[in-house]
Tab-separated table of C-alpha atoms in Angstrom:
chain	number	residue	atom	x	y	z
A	1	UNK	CA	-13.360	21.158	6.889
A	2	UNK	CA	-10.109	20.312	5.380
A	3	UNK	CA	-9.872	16.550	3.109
A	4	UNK	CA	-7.564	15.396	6.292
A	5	UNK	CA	-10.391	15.458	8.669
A	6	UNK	CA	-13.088	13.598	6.813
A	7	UNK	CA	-11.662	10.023	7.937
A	8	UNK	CA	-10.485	11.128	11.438
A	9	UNK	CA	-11.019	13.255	14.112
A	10	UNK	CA	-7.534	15.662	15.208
A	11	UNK	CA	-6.450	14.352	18.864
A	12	UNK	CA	-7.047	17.328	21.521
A	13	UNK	CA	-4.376	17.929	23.976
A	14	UNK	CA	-4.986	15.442	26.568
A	15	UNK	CA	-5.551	12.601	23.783
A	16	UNK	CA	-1.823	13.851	22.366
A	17	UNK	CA	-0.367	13.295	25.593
A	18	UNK	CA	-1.935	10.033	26.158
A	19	UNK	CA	0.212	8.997	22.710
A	20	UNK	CA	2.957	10.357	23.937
A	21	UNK	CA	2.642	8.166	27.036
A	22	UNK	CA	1.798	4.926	25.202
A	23	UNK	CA	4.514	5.293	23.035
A	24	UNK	CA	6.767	5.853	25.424
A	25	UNK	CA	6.018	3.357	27.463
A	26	UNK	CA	6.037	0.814	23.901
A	27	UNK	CA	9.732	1.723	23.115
A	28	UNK	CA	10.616	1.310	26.987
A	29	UNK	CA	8.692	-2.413	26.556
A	30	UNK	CA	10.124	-3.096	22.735
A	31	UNK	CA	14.206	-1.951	24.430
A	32	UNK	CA	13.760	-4.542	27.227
A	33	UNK	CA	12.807	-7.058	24.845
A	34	UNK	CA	15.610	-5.965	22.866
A	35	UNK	CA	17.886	-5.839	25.435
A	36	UNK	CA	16.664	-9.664	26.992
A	37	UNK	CA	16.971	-11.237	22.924
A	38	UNK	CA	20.251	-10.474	23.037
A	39	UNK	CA	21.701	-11.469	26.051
A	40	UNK	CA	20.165	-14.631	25.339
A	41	UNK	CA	21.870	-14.575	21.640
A	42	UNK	CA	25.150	-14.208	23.535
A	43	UNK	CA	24.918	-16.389	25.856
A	44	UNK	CA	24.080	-19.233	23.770
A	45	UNK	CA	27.071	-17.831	21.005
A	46	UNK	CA	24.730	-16.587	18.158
A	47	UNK	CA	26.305	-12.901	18.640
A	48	UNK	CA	30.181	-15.017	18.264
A	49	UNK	CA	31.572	-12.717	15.213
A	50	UNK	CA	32.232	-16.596	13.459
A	51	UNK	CA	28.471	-16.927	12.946
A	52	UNK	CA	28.464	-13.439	11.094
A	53	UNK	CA	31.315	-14.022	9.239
A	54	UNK	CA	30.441	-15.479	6.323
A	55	UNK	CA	27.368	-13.092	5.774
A	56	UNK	CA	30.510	-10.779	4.564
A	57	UNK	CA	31.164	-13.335	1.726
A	58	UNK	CA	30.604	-12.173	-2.073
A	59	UNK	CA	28.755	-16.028	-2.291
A	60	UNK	CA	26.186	-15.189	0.567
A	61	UNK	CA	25.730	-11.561	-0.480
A	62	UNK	CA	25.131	-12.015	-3.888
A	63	UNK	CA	22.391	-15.241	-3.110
A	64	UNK	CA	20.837	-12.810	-0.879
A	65	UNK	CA	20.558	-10.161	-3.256
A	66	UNK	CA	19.072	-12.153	-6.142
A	67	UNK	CA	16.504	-13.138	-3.451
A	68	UNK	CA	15.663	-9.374	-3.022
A	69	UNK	CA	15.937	-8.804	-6.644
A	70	UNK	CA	13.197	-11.544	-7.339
A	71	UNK	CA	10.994	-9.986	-4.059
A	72	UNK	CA	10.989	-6.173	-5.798
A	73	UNK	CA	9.911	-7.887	-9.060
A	74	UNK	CA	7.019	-9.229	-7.834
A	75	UNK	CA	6.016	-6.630	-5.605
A	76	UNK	CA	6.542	-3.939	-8.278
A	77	UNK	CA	4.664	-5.680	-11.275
A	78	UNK	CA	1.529	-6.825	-8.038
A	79	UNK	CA	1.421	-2.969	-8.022
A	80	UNK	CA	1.324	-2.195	-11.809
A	81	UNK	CA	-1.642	-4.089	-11.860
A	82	UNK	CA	-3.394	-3.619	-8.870
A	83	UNK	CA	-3.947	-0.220	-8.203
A	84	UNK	CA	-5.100	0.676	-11.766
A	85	UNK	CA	-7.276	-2.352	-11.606
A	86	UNK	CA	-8.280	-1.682	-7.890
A	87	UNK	CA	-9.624	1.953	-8.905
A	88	UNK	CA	-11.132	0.794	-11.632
A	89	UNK	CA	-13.248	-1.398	-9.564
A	90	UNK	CA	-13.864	1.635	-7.364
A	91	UNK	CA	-15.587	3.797	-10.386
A	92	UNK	CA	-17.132	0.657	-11.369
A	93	UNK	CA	-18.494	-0.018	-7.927
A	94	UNK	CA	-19.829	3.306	-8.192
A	95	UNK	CA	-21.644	3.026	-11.399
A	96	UNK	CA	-24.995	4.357	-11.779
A	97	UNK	CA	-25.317	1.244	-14.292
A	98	UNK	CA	-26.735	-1.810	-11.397
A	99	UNK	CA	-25.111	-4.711	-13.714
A	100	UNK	CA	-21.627	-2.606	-13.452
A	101	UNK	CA	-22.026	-1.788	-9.935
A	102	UNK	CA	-23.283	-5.460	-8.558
A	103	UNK	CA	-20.337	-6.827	-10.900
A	104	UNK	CA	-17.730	-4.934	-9.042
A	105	UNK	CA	-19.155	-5.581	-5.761
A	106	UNK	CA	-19.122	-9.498	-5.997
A	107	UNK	CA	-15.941	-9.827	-7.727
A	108	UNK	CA	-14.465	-7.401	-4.562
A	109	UNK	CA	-16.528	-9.055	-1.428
A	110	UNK	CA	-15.537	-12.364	-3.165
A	111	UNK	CA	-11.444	-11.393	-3.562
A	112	UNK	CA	-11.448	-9.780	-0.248
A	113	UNK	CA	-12.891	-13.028	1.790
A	114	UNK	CA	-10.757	-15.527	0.004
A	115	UNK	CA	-7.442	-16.274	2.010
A	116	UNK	CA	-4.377	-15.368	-0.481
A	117	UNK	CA	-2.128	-18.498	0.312
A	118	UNK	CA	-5.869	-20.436	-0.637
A	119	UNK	CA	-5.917	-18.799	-4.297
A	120	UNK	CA	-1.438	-19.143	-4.869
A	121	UNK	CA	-2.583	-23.217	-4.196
A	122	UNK	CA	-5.533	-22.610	-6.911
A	123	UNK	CA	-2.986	-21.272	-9.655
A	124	UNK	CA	-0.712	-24.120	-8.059
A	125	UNK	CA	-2.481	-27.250	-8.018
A	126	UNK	CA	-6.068	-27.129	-9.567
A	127	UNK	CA	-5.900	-25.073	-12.512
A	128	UNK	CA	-2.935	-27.035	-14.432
A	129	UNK	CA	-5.712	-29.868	-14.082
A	130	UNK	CA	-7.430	-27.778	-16.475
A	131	UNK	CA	-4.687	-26.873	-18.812
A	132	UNK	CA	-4.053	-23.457	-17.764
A	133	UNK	CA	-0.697	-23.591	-16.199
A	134	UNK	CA	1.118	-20.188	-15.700
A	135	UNK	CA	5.033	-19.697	-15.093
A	136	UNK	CA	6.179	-19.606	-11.180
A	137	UNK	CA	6.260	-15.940	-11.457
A	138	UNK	CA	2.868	-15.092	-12.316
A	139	UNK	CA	1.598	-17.967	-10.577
A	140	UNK	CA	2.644	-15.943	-7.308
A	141	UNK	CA	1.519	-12.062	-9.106
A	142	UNK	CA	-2.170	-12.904	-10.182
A	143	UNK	CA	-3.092	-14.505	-7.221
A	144	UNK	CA	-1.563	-11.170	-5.356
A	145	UNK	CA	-2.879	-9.068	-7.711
A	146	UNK	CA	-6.650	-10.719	-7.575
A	147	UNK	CA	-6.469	-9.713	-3.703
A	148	UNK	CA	-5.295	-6.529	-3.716
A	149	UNK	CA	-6.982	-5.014	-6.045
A	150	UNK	CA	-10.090	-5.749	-4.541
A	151	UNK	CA	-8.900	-4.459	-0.893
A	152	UNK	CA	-7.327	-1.723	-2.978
A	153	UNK	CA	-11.227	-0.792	-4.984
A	154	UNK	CA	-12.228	-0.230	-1.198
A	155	UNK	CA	-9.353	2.351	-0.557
A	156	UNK	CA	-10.321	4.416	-3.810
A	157	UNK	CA	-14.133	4.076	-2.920
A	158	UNK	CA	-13.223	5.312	0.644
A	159	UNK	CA	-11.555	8.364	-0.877
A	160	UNK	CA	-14.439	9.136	-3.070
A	161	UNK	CA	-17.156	9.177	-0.423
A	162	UNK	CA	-14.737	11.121	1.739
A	163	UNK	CA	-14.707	13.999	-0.920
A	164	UNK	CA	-17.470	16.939	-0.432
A	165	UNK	CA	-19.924	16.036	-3.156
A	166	UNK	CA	-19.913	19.665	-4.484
A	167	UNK	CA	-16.401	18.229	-6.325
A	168	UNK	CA	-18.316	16.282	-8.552
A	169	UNK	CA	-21.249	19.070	-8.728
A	170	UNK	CA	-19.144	21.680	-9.829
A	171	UNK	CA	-17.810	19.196	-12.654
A	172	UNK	CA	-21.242	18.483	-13.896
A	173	UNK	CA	-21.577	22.145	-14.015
A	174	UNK	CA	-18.993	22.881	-16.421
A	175	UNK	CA	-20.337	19.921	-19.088
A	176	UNK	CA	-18.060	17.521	-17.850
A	177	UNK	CA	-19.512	13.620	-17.963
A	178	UNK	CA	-19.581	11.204	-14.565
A	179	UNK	CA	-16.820	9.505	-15.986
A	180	UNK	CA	-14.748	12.434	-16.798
A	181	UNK	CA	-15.681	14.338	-13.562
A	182	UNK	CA	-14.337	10.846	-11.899
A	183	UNK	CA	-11.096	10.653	-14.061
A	184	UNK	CA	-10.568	14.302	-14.200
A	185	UNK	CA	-11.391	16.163	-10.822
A	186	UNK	CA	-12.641	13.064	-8.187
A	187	UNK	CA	-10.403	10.761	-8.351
A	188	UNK	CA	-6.907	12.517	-8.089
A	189	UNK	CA	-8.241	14.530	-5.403
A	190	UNK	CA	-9.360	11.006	-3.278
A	191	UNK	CA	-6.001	9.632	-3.994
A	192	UNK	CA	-4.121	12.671	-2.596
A	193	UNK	CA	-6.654	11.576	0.678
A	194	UNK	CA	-6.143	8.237	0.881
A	195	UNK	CA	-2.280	7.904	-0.129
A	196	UNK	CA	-0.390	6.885	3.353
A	197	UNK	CA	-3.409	3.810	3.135
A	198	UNK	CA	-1.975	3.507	-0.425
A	199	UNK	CA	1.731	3.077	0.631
A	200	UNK	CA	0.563	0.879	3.340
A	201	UNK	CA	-0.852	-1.594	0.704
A	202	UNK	CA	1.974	-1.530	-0.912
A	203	UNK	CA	3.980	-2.630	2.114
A	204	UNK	CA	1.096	-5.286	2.593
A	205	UNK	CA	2.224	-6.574	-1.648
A	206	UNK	CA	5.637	-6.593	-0.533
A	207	UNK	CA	5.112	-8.714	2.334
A	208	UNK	CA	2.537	-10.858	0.320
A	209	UNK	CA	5.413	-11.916	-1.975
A	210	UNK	CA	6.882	-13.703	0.595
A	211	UNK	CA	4.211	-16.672	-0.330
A	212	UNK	CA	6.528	-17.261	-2.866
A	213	UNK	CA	7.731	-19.898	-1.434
A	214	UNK	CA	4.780	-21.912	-2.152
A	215	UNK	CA	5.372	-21.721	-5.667
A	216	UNK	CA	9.723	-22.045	-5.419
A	217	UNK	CA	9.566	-18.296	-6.571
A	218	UNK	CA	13.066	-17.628	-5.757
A	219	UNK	CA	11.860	-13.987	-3.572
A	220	UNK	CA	14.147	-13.195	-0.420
A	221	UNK	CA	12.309	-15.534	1.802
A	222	UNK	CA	12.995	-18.835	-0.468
A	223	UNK	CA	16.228	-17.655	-0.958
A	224	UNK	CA	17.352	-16.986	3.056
A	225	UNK	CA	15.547	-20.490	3.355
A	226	UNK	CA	17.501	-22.410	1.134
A	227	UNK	CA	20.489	-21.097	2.579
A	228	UNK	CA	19.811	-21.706	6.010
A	229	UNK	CA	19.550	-25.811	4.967
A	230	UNK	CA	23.586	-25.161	3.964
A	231	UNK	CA	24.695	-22.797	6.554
A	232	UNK	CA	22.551	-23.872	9.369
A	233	UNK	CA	22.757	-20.124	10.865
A	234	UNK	CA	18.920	-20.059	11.330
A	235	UNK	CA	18.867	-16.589	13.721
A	236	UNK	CA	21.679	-14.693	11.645
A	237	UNK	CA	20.175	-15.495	8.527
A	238	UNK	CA	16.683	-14.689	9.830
A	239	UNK	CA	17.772	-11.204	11.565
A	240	UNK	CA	19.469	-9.808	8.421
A	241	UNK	CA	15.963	-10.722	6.300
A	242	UNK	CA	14.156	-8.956	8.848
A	243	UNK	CA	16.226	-6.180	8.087
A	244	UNK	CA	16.077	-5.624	4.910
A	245	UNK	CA	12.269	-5.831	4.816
A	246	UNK	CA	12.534	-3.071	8.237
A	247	UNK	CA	14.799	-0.975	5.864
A	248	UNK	CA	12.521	-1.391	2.905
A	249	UNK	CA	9.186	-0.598	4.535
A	250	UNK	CA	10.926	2.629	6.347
A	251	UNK	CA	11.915	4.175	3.019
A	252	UNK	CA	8.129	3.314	1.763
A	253	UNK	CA	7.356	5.334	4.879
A	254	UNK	CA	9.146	7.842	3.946
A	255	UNK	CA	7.712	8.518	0.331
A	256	UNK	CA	4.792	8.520	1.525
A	257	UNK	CA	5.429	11.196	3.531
A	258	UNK	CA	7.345	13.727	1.024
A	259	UNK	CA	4.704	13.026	-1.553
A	260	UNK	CA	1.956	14.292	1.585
A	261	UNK	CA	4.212	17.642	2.300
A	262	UNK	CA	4.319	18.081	-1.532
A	263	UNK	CA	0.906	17.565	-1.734
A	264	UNK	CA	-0.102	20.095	0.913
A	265	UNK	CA	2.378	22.699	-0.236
A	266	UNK	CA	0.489	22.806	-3.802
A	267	UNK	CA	-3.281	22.879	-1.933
A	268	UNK	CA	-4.898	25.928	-3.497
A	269	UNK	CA	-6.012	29.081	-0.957
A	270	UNK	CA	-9.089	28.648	0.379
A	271	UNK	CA	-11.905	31.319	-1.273
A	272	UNK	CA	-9.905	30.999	-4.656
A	273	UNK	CA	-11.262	28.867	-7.144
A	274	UNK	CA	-8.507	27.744	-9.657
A	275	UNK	CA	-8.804	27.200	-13.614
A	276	UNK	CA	-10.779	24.213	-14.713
A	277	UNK	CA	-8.787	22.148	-17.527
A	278	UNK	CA	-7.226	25.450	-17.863
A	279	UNK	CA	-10.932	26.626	-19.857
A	280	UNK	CA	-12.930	29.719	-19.365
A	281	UNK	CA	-14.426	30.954	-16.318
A	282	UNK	CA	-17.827	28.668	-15.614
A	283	UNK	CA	-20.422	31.509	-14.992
A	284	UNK	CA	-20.849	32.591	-11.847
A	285	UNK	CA	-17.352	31.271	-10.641
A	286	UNK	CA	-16.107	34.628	-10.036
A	287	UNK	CA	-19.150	35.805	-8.082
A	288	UNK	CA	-18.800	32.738	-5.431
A	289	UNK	CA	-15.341	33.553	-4.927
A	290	UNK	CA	-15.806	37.104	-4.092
A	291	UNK	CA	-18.692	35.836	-1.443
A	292	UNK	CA	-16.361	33.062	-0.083
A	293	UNK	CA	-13.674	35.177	0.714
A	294	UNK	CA	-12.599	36.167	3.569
A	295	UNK	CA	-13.297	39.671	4.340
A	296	UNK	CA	-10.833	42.409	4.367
């Protein structure tokens, strides 16, 4: 059973046309909505080239920009933090130590119940009452990091227990420690499964960085706020946003998709057992090969 088909079950024939169907009939439903938005943009003059004018403007570009410059931040040092923190948690979860292992679990049922915008208020307005007042900036990333990590321990853990346990066997059987055999030969392999849940996170930080406002972190949401209190061009303003963050979450898509192909292109052949940390042959290695060949 290939790593793919641990968390899901291949659709058969009549399932794949069933998709088809549904998502045909979705971008039939999503181009009539289209379609109705806009004539109602132009007939109430939002489409009027005047009202899209300005958005061509060094001033409005470059406000805009610092707005995205400030999301991207935010999103990109959430991510340096949580996902080695997040599988952390996961091997730690995993412990055979029960004070490690019922550490990691409360400090990830607790992060994963408590609403996000509930803990940016914490950072915000209780904890300066205790003399622990962060800048804006990391008043918005620890918060998102706290959250994320803890959803992101869950991913990792899912990965693990999707991997045939002979992985971590045949570790053990070369000398190599539980947390080596994790670090070494588990883990990597359980990212490799669980990386288009991975990227999605990592859409799910961007977006969480729009809370910023909460905190007058100047992200690209603030930023397309303040200016629609000057411009007043609420729906232009709004659609270009919307955009961006389209734009930005199809190139995330995207990765995620090369790294897969990559991935699969360097999967070794099955009945060939490759070098272990590039040592010696483990005994008996070569004998279970032969035997799991394929004949002829």
């Amino acid at each position: 059973m290939s790593v793919e088909r641990v968390l899901f079950d291949a659709p058969g024939p009549r399932a794949r046309r069933r998709i088809w169907m549904v998502t045909a009939v979705s971008l039939v439903l999503f181009g009539a909505v289209v379609a109705l938005a806009l004539r109602q943009f132009s007939q109430h003059g939002q489409l009027a080239a005047d009202r899209w004018r300005p958005f061509a403007e060094s001033a409005y570009i470059r406000f805009l920009w610092d707005g995205l410059q400030g999301t991207l931040r935010a999103t990109a040092v959430s991510a340096v933090f949580a996902f080695p923190i997040g599988a952390v948690l996961a091997l730690m979860r995993m412990s055979r130590s029960r004070p490690v292992r019922y550490l990691a679990t409360g400090y990830i049922e607790l992060f994963r119940s408590v609403p996000l915008l509930l803990l940016i208020y914490a950072f915000l307005l209780a904890l300066p009452s205790y003399g622990i007042n962060l800048p804006i900036f990391w008043k918005l990333v620890v918060p998102i990091v706290m959250v994320n990590a803890a959803v992101l321990a869950e991913i990792f853990r899912a990965g693990v227990l999707g991997l045939d346990r002979g992985q971590s066997e045949a570790a053990s059987a070369i000398g190599l420690t539980y947390w080596k055999s994790m670090r070494l030969v588990v883990l990597p392999q359980a990212i490799r499964l669980v990386l288009p849940t991975l990227v999605s996170q990592l859409v799910s930080l961007l977006k969480d960085s729009t809370l910023g406002y909460v905190v007058s972190y100047p992200e690209l949401m603030k930023q397309a706020n303040n200016l629609t209190v000057y411009t007043h061009l609420l729906i232009q303003t709004y659609l270009i946003v919307a955009l961006v963050y389209v734009l930005i979450n199809l190139a995330l898509s995207q990765l995620a998709s090369q790294l897969d192909r990559r991935m699969r292109r360097r999967r070794p052949i099955p009945g060939h057992i490759a070098p272990v940390l590039g040592g010696a042959d483990p005994v008996g290695a070569s004998d279970t090969a032969a035997i799991d060949a394929p004949a002829g």
